[in-house]
Short mmCIF file of C-alpha atoms and ligand atoms in Angstrom, two decimals:
data_model
loop_
_atom_site.label_atom_id
_atom_site.label_comp_id
_atom_site.label_asym_id
_atom_site.label_seq_id
_atom_site.Cartn_x
_atom_site.Cartn_y
_atom_site.Cartn_z
CA VAL Q 1 -24.69 0.31 -11.47
CA MET Q 2 -23.99 -1.39 -8.21
CA LYS Q 3 -23.15 -0.22 -4.72
CA ILE Q 4 -20.08 -2.05 -3.40
CA LEU Q 5 -18.82 -1.96 0.19
CA VAL Q 6 -14.97 -2.20 0.18
CA THR Q 7 -13.49 -2.87 3.50
CA GLY Q 8 -9.78 -1.91 3.71
CA GLY Q 9 -10.51 0.29 0.81
CA ALA Q 10 -7.80 2.82 1.65
CA GLY Q 11 -5.08 0.15 1.48
CA PHE Q 12 -2.77 -0.79 -1.36
CA ILE Q 13 -4.91 -3.18 -3.26
CA GLY Q 14 -8.22 -1.78 -1.90
CA SER Q 15 -7.63 1.68 -3.17
CA HIS Q 16 -6.72 0.60 -6.66
CA THR Q 17 -9.91 -1.62 -6.64
CA CYS Q 18 -11.97 1.31 -5.64
CA VAL Q 19 -10.67 3.37 -8.49
CA GLU Q 20 -11.47 0.59 -11.07
CA LEU Q 21 -15.04 0.23 -9.49
CA LEU Q 22 -15.82 3.96 -9.65
CA GLU Q 23 -14.36 4.12 -13.25
CA ALA Q 24 -16.58 1.21 -14.15
CA GLY Q 25 -19.51 3.19 -12.95
CA HIS Q 26 -20.26 1.59 -9.59
CA ASP Q 27 -20.86 3.36 -6.39
CA VAL Q 28 -18.31 2.61 -3.61
CA VAL Q 29 -18.51 2.79 0.19
CA ILE Q 30 -15.16 2.51 1.90
CA LEU Q 31 -14.77 1.13 5.51
CA ASP Q 32 -11.25 1.50 6.79
CA ASP Q 33 -9.71 2.15 10.25
CA LEU Q 34 -6.60 3.74 8.65
CA SER Q 35 -4.49 1.70 10.94
CA ASN Q 36 -2.26 0.80 7.96
CA ALA Q 37 -3.27 3.47 5.44
CA SER Q 38 -3.57 7.26 5.14
CA GLY Q 39 -6.83 9.13 4.84
CA THR Q 40 -5.30 11.08 2.10
CA VAL Q 41 -5.88 7.93 -0.15
CA ILE Q 42 -9.64 8.79 -0.17
CA ASP Q 43 -8.72 12.29 -1.57
CA LYS Q 44 -6.48 10.61 -4.30
CA ILE Q 45 -9.23 8.26 -5.31
CA GLU Q 46 -11.56 11.31 -5.83
CA THR Q 47 -8.64 13.20 -7.69
CA ILE Q 48 -8.21 10.12 -10.09
CA THR Q 49 -11.82 9.35 -10.71
CA GLY Q 50 -13.71 12.63 -10.01
CA LYS Q 51 -16.02 10.80 -7.65
CA ARG Q 52 -15.63 10.65 -3.82
CA PRO Q 53 -16.71 7.37 -2.24
CA ALA Q 54 -18.57 7.32 0.91
CA PHE Q 55 -15.93 6.74 3.71
CA TYR Q 56 -16.40 5.31 7.21
CA GLN Q 57 -13.31 5.35 9.38
CA ALA Q 58 -13.98 2.38 11.72
CA ASP Q 59 -12.94 -1.12 12.53
CA ALA Q 60 -14.48 -3.75 10.31
CA LYS Q 61 -15.29 -5.68 13.40
CA ASP Q 62 -17.49 -2.87 14.72
CA ARG Q 63 -21.07 -4.24 14.46
CA THR Q 64 -22.62 -0.79 15.18
CA VAL Q 65 -20.87 0.72 12.20
CA LEU Q 66 -21.46 -2.21 9.93
CA HIS Q 67 -25.23 -2.04 10.80
CA GLU Q 68 -25.17 1.75 10.03
CA ILE Q 69 -23.65 1.24 6.65
CA PHE Q 70 -25.98 -1.64 5.64
CA THR Q 71 -28.95 0.53 6.78
CA ALA Q 72 -27.80 3.75 5.05
CA HIS Q 73 -26.81 1.95 1.80
CA ARG Q 74 -28.30 -0.79 -0.30
CA ILE Q 75 -25.07 -2.81 -0.60
CA ASP Q 76 -25.04 -5.18 -3.55
CA ALA Q 77 -21.69 -6.84 -2.92
CA VAL Q 78 -18.89 -6.63 -0.34
CA VAL Q 79 -15.12 -6.85 -1.21
CA HIS Q 80 -13.21 -7.66 1.99
CA PHE Q 81 -9.69 -6.54 2.13
CA ALA Q 82 -9.53 -5.38 5.74
CA GLY Q 83 -7.21 -7.48 7.79
CA PHE Q 84 -3.61 -7.76 9.14
CA LYS Q 85 -1.31 -9.07 6.58
CA ALA Q 86 2.33 -9.11 7.67
CA VAL Q 87 3.60 -12.64 7.71
CA GLY Q 88 6.48 -12.06 10.27
CA GLU Q 89 4.29 -10.03 12.48
CA SER Q 90 1.66 -12.76 12.66
CA CYS Q 91 4.19 -15.14 14.22
CA HIS Q 92 4.64 -12.62 17.08
CA ILE Q 93 1.00 -11.74 17.67
CA PRO Q 94 -1.10 -14.68 16.50
CA LEU Q 95 -4.06 -13.86 18.68
CA ALA Q 96 -4.36 -10.32 17.33
CA TYR Q 97 -4.29 -11.87 13.67
CA TYR Q 98 -6.94 -14.58 14.51
CA ARG Q 99 -9.10 -12.06 16.37
CA ASN Q 100 -9.06 -9.39 13.75
CA ASN Q 101 -9.04 -11.30 10.50
CA LEU Q 102 -11.56 -13.85 11.61
CA ASP Q 103 -13.93 -11.58 13.58
CA SER Q 104 -14.05 -8.90 10.92
CA THR Q 105 -15.15 -11.58 8.40
CA LEU Q 106 -17.80 -13.14 10.78
CA ALA Q 107 -19.20 -9.72 11.65
CA LEU Q 108 -19.52 -8.81 7.95
CA LEU Q 109 -21.21 -12.12 7.13
CA GLU Q 110 -23.69 -11.67 9.97
CA GLU Q 111 -24.57 -8.09 8.96
CA MET Q 112 -24.78 -9.11 5.32
CA ALA Q 113 -27.25 -11.80 6.33
CA GLN Q 114 -29.44 -9.30 8.19
CA ALA Q 115 -29.32 -7.01 5.18
CA GLY Q 116 -29.96 -9.62 2.62
CA CYS Q 117 -26.62 -8.92 0.80
CA THR Q 118 -25.46 -12.26 -0.76
CA ARG Q 119 -22.17 -11.55 -2.73
CA PHE Q 120 -18.88 -11.51 -1.03
CA VAL Q 121 -15.38 -11.26 -2.72
CA PHE Q 122 -12.61 -12.24 -0.40
CA SER Q 123 -8.97 -11.00 -0.53
CA SER Q 124 -7.25 -14.32 -0.09
CA SER Q 125 -3.69 -15.28 -0.85
CA ALA Q 126 -1.43 -17.81 -2.63
CA THR Q 127 -0.04 -18.57 0.80
CA VAL Q 128 -2.96 -20.85 1.40
CA TYR Q 129 -1.28 -23.39 -0.93
CA GLY Q 130 1.31 -24.08 1.74
CA PRO Q 131 4.88 -25.52 1.24
CA ASP Q 132 3.96 -28.94 -0.24
CA ASN Q 133 1.86 -28.27 -3.28
CA ALA Q 134 3.56 -28.60 -6.70
CA ILE Q 135 3.87 -25.45 -8.87
CA PRO Q 136 2.24 -23.90 -10.66
CA TYR Q 137 -0.54 -23.84 -8.14
CA VAL Q 138 -3.98 -24.92 -9.38
CA GLU Q 139 -7.23 -24.05 -7.40
CA THR Q 140 -8.23 -27.71 -6.99
CA MET Q 141 -5.04 -28.42 -4.89
CA PRO Q 142 -5.50 -29.06 -1.09
CA THR Q 143 -5.11 -25.90 1.02
CA TYR Q 144 -4.90 -27.40 4.56
CA VAL Q 145 -1.46 -26.33 5.59
CA ALA Q 146 -0.17 -22.76 6.08
CA THR Q 147 3.35 -21.81 7.41
CA ASN Q 148 2.34 -18.84 9.53
CA PRO Q 149 -0.82 -17.53 11.46
CA TYR Q 150 -1.38 -14.86 8.84
CA GLY Q 151 -1.61 -17.75 6.21
CA TRP Q 152 -3.81 -19.71 8.55
CA THR Q 153 -6.32 -16.95 8.83
CA LYS Q 154 -6.63 -17.04 5.07
CA VAL Q 155 -7.06 -20.98 5.13
CA MET Q 156 -9.60 -20.66 7.89
CA ILE Q 157 -11.70 -17.82 6.44
CA GLU Q 158 -11.88 -19.74 3.02
CA GLN Q 159 -13.18 -22.74 5.01
CA ILE Q 160 -15.67 -20.44 6.83
CA LEU Q 161 -16.89 -19.20 3.48
CA ARG Q 162 -17.24 -22.65 1.97
CA ASP Q 163 -19.14 -23.97 4.97
CA TYR Q 164 -21.40 -20.88 4.95
CA CYS Q 165 -22.14 -21.14 1.26
CA THR Q 166 -23.06 -24.75 1.71
CA ALA Q 167 -25.55 -23.71 4.47
CA THR Q 168 -26.71 -20.68 2.62
CA PRO Q 169 -28.31 -21.31 -0.76
CA GLY Q 170 -28.08 -18.23 -2.95
CA PHE Q 171 -24.92 -16.92 -1.23
CA THR Q 172 -21.75 -16.39 -3.27
CA ALA Q 173 -18.24 -16.22 -2.01
CA VAL Q 174 -15.34 -15.64 -4.45
CA LEU Q 175 -11.95 -16.41 -3.05
CA LEU Q 176 -9.31 -14.44 -4.89
CA ARG Q 177 -5.88 -15.89 -4.19
CA TYR Q 178 -3.23 -13.18 -4.93
CA PHE Q 179 0.29 -13.89 -5.78
CA ASN Q 180 2.59 -10.94 -5.47
CA PRO Q 181 0.84 -7.58 -6.27
CA ILE Q 182 3.34 -4.74 -6.94
CA GLY Q 183 3.35 -1.46 -8.70
CA GLY Q 184 0.87 1.52 -8.55
CA HIS Q 185 -1.58 3.65 -10.27
CA PRO Q 186 -0.21 5.36 -13.54
CA SER Q 187 -1.00 8.79 -12.00
CA GLY Q 188 1.63 8.09 -9.30
CA LEU Q 189 -0.91 8.94 -6.62
CA LEU Q 190 -1.55 5.42 -5.37
CA GLY Q 191 1.04 2.74 -4.44
CA ASP Q 192 2.51 0.43 -1.95
CA ASP Q 193 3.26 2.86 0.88
CA PRO Q 194 4.05 0.55 3.96
CA ASN Q 195 4.76 2.27 7.31
CA GLY Q 196 8.36 2.13 8.30
CA ILE Q 197 10.89 -0.24 6.59
CA PRO Q 198 9.15 -2.37 3.93
CA ASN Q 199 9.00 -6.09 4.38
CA ASN Q 200 8.17 -6.83 0.76
CA LEU Q 201 10.70 -6.69 -2.11
CA MET Q 202 9.41 -4.09 -4.52
CA PRO Q 203 8.58 -1.17 -2.10
CA TYR Q 204 12.08 -1.85 -0.67
CA ILE Q 205 13.80 -1.71 -4.14
CA ALA Q 206 11.98 1.56 -4.81
CA ARG Q 207 13.10 3.29 -1.60
CA VAL Q 208 16.64 2.07 -2.32
CA ALA Q 209 16.34 3.56 -5.72
CA ALA Q 210 15.11 6.80 -4.26
CA GLY Q 211 17.96 7.03 -1.89
CA GLN Q 212 15.87 6.54 1.22
CA LEU Q 213 17.38 3.15 2.06
CA ASP Q 214 21.09 2.70 1.25
CA LYS Q 215 20.95 -0.86 -0.37
CA LEU Q 216 18.84 -3.98 -0.86
CA THR Q 217 19.74 -7.23 0.74
CA ILE Q 218 18.79 -10.28 -1.42
CA PHE Q 219 17.78 -13.07 1.06
CA GLY Q 220 19.80 -15.91 -0.34
CA ASP Q 221 21.15 -16.75 -3.77
CA ASP Q 222 21.69 -20.43 -3.08
CA TYR Q 223 18.17 -21.69 -3.82
CA PRO Q 224 17.50 -24.39 -6.49
CA THR Q 225 16.53 -21.89 -9.19
CA PRO Q 226 18.29 -20.80 -12.33
CA ASP Q 227 20.00 -17.86 -10.75
CA GLY Q 228 19.82 -19.06 -7.19
CA THR Q 229 17.34 -16.35 -5.96
CA CYS Q 230 13.65 -17.00 -5.11
CA ARG Q 231 11.22 -16.78 -8.00
CA ARG Q 232 7.61 -15.35 -7.61
CA ASP Q 233 4.64 -14.49 -9.58
CA TYR Q 234 4.60 -10.62 -9.58
CA LEU Q 235 1.51 -9.00 -10.87
CA HIS Q 236 0.51 -5.34 -11.41
CA VAL Q 237 -1.82 -4.06 -8.81
CA VAL Q 238 -4.04 -2.43 -11.59
CA ASP Q 239 -4.35 -5.83 -13.23
CA LEU Q 240 -5.28 -7.31 -9.81
CA ALA Q 241 -7.85 -4.56 -9.25
CA LYS Q 242 -9.48 -5.29 -12.57
CA GLY Q 243 -9.80 -8.91 -11.51
CA HIS Q 244 -12.04 -7.81 -8.72
CA LEU Q 245 -14.46 -6.33 -11.10
CA LYS Q 246 -14.52 -9.64 -13.00
CA ALA Q 247 -15.07 -11.46 -9.64
CA ILE Q 248 -18.05 -9.20 -8.80
CA ASP Q 249 -19.65 -9.81 -12.23
CA TYR Q 250 -19.07 -13.56 -11.59
CA ALA Q 251 -20.73 -13.28 -8.20
CA MET Q 252 -23.91 -11.66 -9.67
CA GLU Q 253 -24.36 -14.64 -12.01
CA HIS Q 254 -23.29 -17.65 -9.71
CA THR Q 255 -23.79 -18.88 -6.21
CA GLY Q 256 -21.46 -20.96 -3.87
CA ALA Q 257 -17.84 -20.63 -2.96
CA GLU Q 258 -15.26 -20.46 -5.83
CA ALA Q 259 -11.56 -19.88 -5.60
CA PHE Q 260 -9.45 -18.27 -8.36
CA ASN Q 261 -5.62 -17.63 -8.75
CA LEU Q 262 -4.84 -13.98 -9.70
CA GLY Q 263 -1.33 -14.08 -11.03
CA THR Q 264 0.48 -13.78 -14.36
CA GLY Q 265 1.47 -17.46 -14.55
CA HIS Q 266 5.21 -16.43 -15.07
CA ALA Q 267 7.84 -16.61 -12.33
CA VAL Q 268 10.41 -13.79 -11.87
CA SER Q 269 13.46 -14.05 -9.64
CA VAL Q 270 14.60 -11.47 -7.16
CA LEU Q 271 17.69 -10.71 -9.36
CA GLU Q 272 15.55 -10.58 -12.43
CA LEU Q 273 13.15 -8.04 -10.73
CA VAL Q 274 16.06 -5.75 -9.54
CA ASN Q 275 17.63 -5.88 -12.94
CA THR Q 276 14.33 -5.15 -14.66
CA PHE Q 277 13.78 -2.33 -12.36
CA MET Q 278 17.09 -0.66 -13.16
CA GLU Q 279 16.66 -1.07 -16.84
CA ALA Q 280 13.03 0.16 -16.79
CA THR Q 281 13.87 3.30 -14.65
CA GLY Q 282 17.50 3.89 -15.35
CA VAL Q 283 18.07 4.18 -11.67
CA ASN Q 284 20.71 2.04 -9.84
CA VAL Q 285 19.77 -0.22 -7.16
CA PRO Q 286 22.75 -1.26 -5.00
CA TYR Q 287 22.40 -4.63 -3.38
CA VAL Q 288 24.15 -7.32 -1.45
CA ILE Q 289 23.52 -11.01 -1.02
CA GLY Q 290 22.56 -11.96 2.53
CA PRO Q 291 21.30 -15.10 4.35
CA ARG Q 292 18.03 -16.74 3.48
CA ARG Q 293 14.82 -15.41 5.14
CA GLU Q 294 13.02 -17.90 7.37
CA GLY Q 295 9.96 -19.35 5.77
CA ASP Q 296 10.71 -18.36 2.13
CA LEU Q 297 9.81 -20.97 -0.49
CA PRO Q 298 12.22 -21.22 -3.51
CA GLN Q 299 9.50 -20.60 -6.10
CA MET Q 300 5.83 -20.16 -6.58
CA TRP Q 301 3.64 -19.07 -9.43
CA ALA Q 302 0.05 -19.43 -10.54
CA ASP Q 303 -1.77 -21.56 -12.93
CA THR Q 304 -4.06 -18.95 -14.38
CA HIS Q 305 -6.30 -21.16 -16.52
CA LYS Q 306 -9.36 -20.91 -14.33
CA ALA Q 307 -9.42 -17.17 -14.06
CA GLU Q 308 -8.88 -16.67 -17.76
CA THR Q 309 -11.59 -19.22 -18.87
CA ILE Q 310 -14.18 -18.60 -16.09
CA LEU Q 311 -13.67 -14.93 -14.98
CA GLY Q 312 -12.45 -13.75 -18.34
CA TRP Q 313 -9.46 -12.20 -16.67
CA LYS Q 314 -5.82 -12.10 -17.65
CA ALA Q 315 -2.98 -9.95 -16.32
CA GLU Q 316 -1.82 -7.65 -19.14
CA LYS Q 317 1.01 -5.43 -17.72
CA THR Q 318 4.63 -6.38 -18.00
CA VAL Q 319 7.25 -6.50 -15.15
CA ALA Q 320 8.82 -3.40 -16.52
CA ASP Q 321 5.35 -1.62 -16.27
CA MET Q 322 5.19 -2.84 -12.64
CA CYS Q 323 8.74 -1.39 -11.93
CA ARG Q 324 7.96 1.98 -13.57
CA ALA Q 325 4.74 2.36 -11.63
CA SER Q 326 6.52 1.61 -8.31
CA TRP Q 327 9.22 4.10 -9.19
CA ASN Q 328 6.67 6.70 -10.31
CA PHE Q 329 4.80 6.36 -6.96
CA VAL Q 330 7.94 6.80 -4.89
CA CYS Q 331 9.02 9.80 -6.86
CA SER Q 332 5.66 11.53 -6.54
CA VAL Q 333 5.46 10.93 -2.88
CA LYS Q 334 8.91 12.34 -2.46
CA LYS Q 335 8.28 15.39 -4.51
CA GLN Q 336 5.16 16.11 -2.41
CA LEU Q 337 7.34 15.96 0.74
CA CYS Q 338 10.27 18.12 -0.36
CA PRO Q 339 9.27 21.69 -1.11
CA VAL Q 340 7.84 23.14 2.17
CA ARG Q 341 7.83 26.93 1.97
CA ASN Q 342 9.19 28.82 4.88
CA ARG Q 343 8.37 32.37 6.10
CA ASN Q 344 10.93 34.13 3.95
CA ASN Q 345 9.96 31.98 1.01
CA LYS Q 346 13.60 31.34 0.37
CA THR Q 347 14.12 27.94 1.94
CA ALA Q 348 12.51 24.58 1.69
CA VAL Q 349 12.50 21.56 3.88
CA SER Q 350 14.53 19.11 2.09
CA LEU Q 351 15.69 15.50 2.84
CA ARG Q 352 19.01 14.66 4.35
CA ASP Q 353 20.40 11.33 3.16
CA GLY Q 354 17.20 10.80 1.20
CA CYS Q 355 15.43 9.75 4.36
CA PHE Q 356 11.75 10.98 4.84
CA CYS Q 357 12.31 11.26 8.47
CA CYS Q 358 15.56 13.33 8.69
CA LEU Q 359 14.04 16.59 7.66
CA HIS Q 360 15.99 19.93 7.82
CA LEU Q 361 15.69 23.52 6.69
CA VAL Q 362 18.29 24.83 4.30
CA ASP Q 363 19.01 28.29 3.02
CA PRO Q 364 19.15 29.30 -0.63
CA GLY Q 365 22.74 28.50 -0.79
CA GLY Q 366 22.06 24.93 0.43
CA ALA Q 367 23.72 25.39 3.82
CA VAL Q 368 21.80 23.53 6.56
CA VAL Q 369 19.93 26.17 8.67
CA ARG Q 370 18.18 23.70 10.97
CA ASP Q 371 19.17 20.08 11.01
CA ARG Q 372 17.02 17.08 11.99
CA LEU Q 373 13.70 18.85 12.58
CA PRO Q 374 12.19 17.37 15.74
CA VAL Q 375 9.14 15.94 14.04
CA HIS Q 376 8.12 13.90 17.04
CA MET Q 377 5.53 11.27 17.59
CA GLY Q 378 3.58 12.83 20.45
CA GLU Q 379 1.43 10.69 22.82
CA GLN Q 380 -1.50 12.77 21.75
CA ARG Q 381 -2.23 14.47 18.45
CA ASP Q 382 -2.17 17.83 20.13
CA ASP Q 383 1.35 17.14 21.34
CA ARG Q 384 2.46 16.85 17.82
CA ALA Q 385 0.45 19.80 16.59
CA ASP Q 386 1.96 21.75 19.54
CA ALA Q 387 5.46 20.60 18.49
CA ALA Q 388 4.74 21.78 14.92
CA ASP Q 389 3.44 25.14 16.18
CA ASP Q 390 6.38 25.50 18.53
CA ILE Q 391 8.78 25.08 15.63
CA GLU Q 392 6.84 27.43 13.55
CA GLN Q 393 6.81 30.09 16.40
CA ARG Q 394 10.45 29.68 16.86
CA GLU Q 395 10.96 30.17 13.08
CA ARG Q 396 8.80 33.18 13.05
CA HIS Q 397 10.55 34.94 15.89
CA GLY Q 398 13.87 33.75 14.73
CA LYS Q 399 14.72 31.95 17.84
CA PRO Q 400 17.79 29.86 16.84
CA GLU Q 401 17.44 26.83 18.96
CA LEU Q 402 14.77 24.21 18.26
CA PRO Q 403 13.59 21.73 20.75
CA VAL Q 404 16.14 18.83 20.81
CA PRO Q 405 14.37 15.54 19.67
CA ARG Q 406 13.31 13.71 22.85
CA GLN Q 407 14.95 10.53 23.74
CA GLY Q 408 12.80 7.84 22.40
CA GLY Q 409 10.77 10.17 20.34
CA HIS Q 410 11.37 9.20 16.80
CA MET Q 411 11.29 10.93 13.38
CA LEU Q 412 8.29 10.32 11.29
CA PRO Q 413 7.44 11.10 7.83
CA LEU Q 414 5.63 14.47 7.33
CA ARG Q 415 1.91 14.26 6.54
CA GLN Q 416 1.75 14.78 2.80
CA LYS Q 417 -1.55 16.75 2.84
CA ASP Q 418 -0.20 19.37 5.21
CA ILE Q 419 2.67 20.12 2.78
CA GLU Q 420 1.94 22.63 0.14
CA ARG Q 421 2.79 21.08 -3.27
CA ASP Q 422 5.05 23.35 -5.31
CA ASP Q 423 3.61 22.93 -8.83
CA ARG Q 424 6.96 24.00 -10.17
CA VAL Q 425 8.54 20.90 -8.79
CA PRO Q 426 9.35 18.80 -11.90
CA GLN Q 427 6.83 15.96 -12.11
CA PRO Q 428 8.13 12.53 -12.47
CA ALA Q 429 8.18 12.08 -16.15
CA LEU Q 430 8.04 8.35 -16.01
CA SER Q 431 4.94 6.85 -17.58
CA GLU Q 432 3.81 3.39 -18.30
CA ALA Q 433 5.32 3.96 -21.79
CA GLY Q 434 8.66 4.65 -20.02
CA GLY Q 435 9.07 8.35 -20.93
CA PRO Q 436 12.28 10.31 -20.26
CA ARG Q 437 13.87 9.19 -17.20
CA GLN Q 438 13.37 11.37 -14.19
CA GLN Q 439 16.13 10.89 -11.54
CA CYS Q 440 14.63 11.28 -8.16
CA ARG Q 441 17.37 10.81 -5.73
CA ALA Q 442 18.15 12.43 -2.45
CA ASP Q 443 20.80 14.64 -3.99
CA HIS Q 444 18.01 16.04 -6.24
CA ALA Q 445 16.11 16.88 -2.96
CA GLU Q 446 18.56 19.75 -2.48
CA ALA Q 447 17.87 20.83 -5.94
CA LEU Q 448 14.24 21.55 -4.90
CA LEU Q 449 15.43 24.71 -3.19
CA CYS Q 450 13.87 27.59 -5.10
CA GLU Q 451 13.06 31.16 -4.77
CA GLN Q 452 9.43 30.88 -3.96
CA PRO Q 453 7.75 33.60 -5.95
CA GLN Q 454 5.15 35.67 -4.11
CA ARG Q 455 1.77 34.03 -5.27
CA ASN Q 456 -0.33 36.88 -6.85
CA GLY Q 457 1.80 39.41 -4.91
CA ALA Q 458 0.12 38.41 -1.68
CA GLN Q 459 2.37 37.74 1.33
CA GLN Q 460 2.69 34.07 1.78
CA PRO Q 461 0.94 32.82 4.87
CA GLY Q 462 3.18 32.71 7.94
CA GLY Q 463 6.06 30.49 8.59
CA ALA Q 464 6.90 26.98 7.68
CA ARG Q 465 3.95 24.77 8.59
CA LEU Q 466 5.77 21.65 9.60
CA ALA Q 467 3.07 18.96 9.61
CA THR Q 468 2.41 16.46 12.32
CA PRO Q 469 3.55 12.97 11.68
CA LEU Q 470 1.67 10.70 9.40
CA HIS Q 471 1.08 7.66 11.45
CA ASN Q 472 0.59 7.00 15.18
C1 WQD Z 1 9.68 -11.84 -2.36
C2 WQD Z 1 11.03 -12.39 -2.51
C3 WQD Z 1 12.16 -12.72 -0.51
C4 WQD Z 1 12.56 -8.43 0.67
C5 WQD Z 1 4.68 -12.11 0.87
C6 WQD Z 1 3.53 -12.80 1.62
C7 WQD Z 1 2.31 -13.01 0.78
C8 WQD Z 1 1.79 -11.78 0.22
C9 WQD Z 1 2.96 -11.04 -0.54
C10 WQD Z 1 0.10 -10.95 1.60
C11 WQD Z 1 11.34 -13.39 -1.42
C12 WQD Z 1 12.78 -11.59 -1.42
C13 WQD Z 1 12.14 -9.55 -0.03
C14 WQD Z 1 13.97 -7.97 0.75
C15 WQD Z 1 14.51 -9.98 -0.58
N1 WQD Z 1 1.42 -10.91 1.23
N2 WQD Z 1 13.16 -10.45 -0.64
N3 WQD Z 1 14.86 -8.84 0.12
O1 WQD Z 1 7.35 -13.38 0.68
O2 WQD Z 1 6.78 -13.74 -1.70
O3 WQD Z 1 5.02 -12.82 -0.16
O4 WQD Z 1 4.01 -10.84 0.37
O5 WQD Z 1 -0.84 -11.44 1.07
O6 WQD Z 1 1.29 -13.64 1.60
O7 WQD Z 1 4.00 -14.08 2.10
O8 WQD Z 1 6.78 -11.39 -0.97
O9 WQD Z 1 8.02 -9.39 -1.42
O10 WQD Z 1 8.29 -10.23 1.02
O11 WQD Z 1 9.41 -11.46 -0.98
O12 WQD Z 1 15.45 -10.75 -1.07
O13 WQD Z 1 14.39 -7.01 1.42
O14 WQD Z 1 11.90 -11.22 -2.30
O15 WQD Z 1 13.16 -13.53 0.04
O16 WQD Z 1 11.99 -14.38 -2.03
P1 WQD Z 1 6.56 -12.97 -0.49
P2 WQD Z 1 8.14 -10.53 -0.53
#
């Protein structure tokens, strides 16, 4: 049994890796500032594994917190996910990307040196191969050209780790170059849940399927590929998480810096992914063809020989499994959001047009009682809590008008954990095996209206508890 520090452990890949580490019997310490993840993920990791990791909500650059962690825990290895990762955003705020991604890595390495911790697994990316290498990518290829500041931070950090290993006998750095991780945990509790409108393909497809976005735009169908759309090496996030366990085992037995591709070795086009999603879930995904996106390469996929022969790792799940897992996650999140009990137990907050943000109260007959609830982003948390209490008070005393959403204030998803789950809400029936298809579209959100039975005869607690928004 080892104790592993996972920075960014509340994130998409980090949370799935924590689940696999805990289920393999290891102890996990999570450091995450929750700038791009929800604290409810820690609860979900506990729900799935039955174990609650130690959790420090802090910036991975914070030396005081890092020192506290390495003093309080004997850390055997570090898996470093924490970092900014949006390609487009990195072009607009490069200094923030270099500062955050490089400083967090340097701070970690310095604290590890003080604590005598010598095993480091780094979340790198296929983007380090740049635009000029032949495909499929092989680990021995040169990685000296990136096409955006985000990619350059990965190239630079890999170089920092190689130099540090050269200067530090006994230190191990495993550089895991991810291709396109998608999907989610079979439970439906963990998945790719980006703030706002997704940049990446699969979360976008899933939200179109769920009716939260009206259609997918395919960025170009005039590429030199069989169907004209870009091809990528999509891999299931659970397979990717398992790859990290193999990387830690490798680090315990080896020293020096070593890069590994984590992909399936197969390329799938955008159109193939969309069609596979529709076949696997039975849900339509309307799409249009739009212009190319700046910076996209026509195709990339991994040569996986090294990971298979040296790490003993190979991706096992199919593209259909990945699609079902993504759909399952969006369904379960949506269901958690829909049935909010109101004072008279006869209404539920539902979703207008399938958008998480346009919430409204409806009566048992489905007529909209309160439209577009002003779930605002307040300057301070108490503003938002006040707004929620204000709405509840007005509901309780029957005051018809609700505060009109402030100009510039914008609607935000409700915080899942403040919403009571209605156990009677049909669970998404999809499973990896592709069980009966559970439609989960906006129009079904209305169907979530139900007579809320008095629980054990007791009066339900007072009015609708409209949660405060999820993210600042
Ligand atoms: C895949 C394909 C798009 C959205 C990026 C980063 C990479 C890694 C994974 C961090 C492309 C097309 C997309 C849409 C579309 N991230 N697409 N419509 O660009 O391969 O990789 O994410 O490590 O570093 O570069 O992934 O999912 O954004 O795009 O047609 O609405 O889907 O053009 O061909 P990408 P992606």
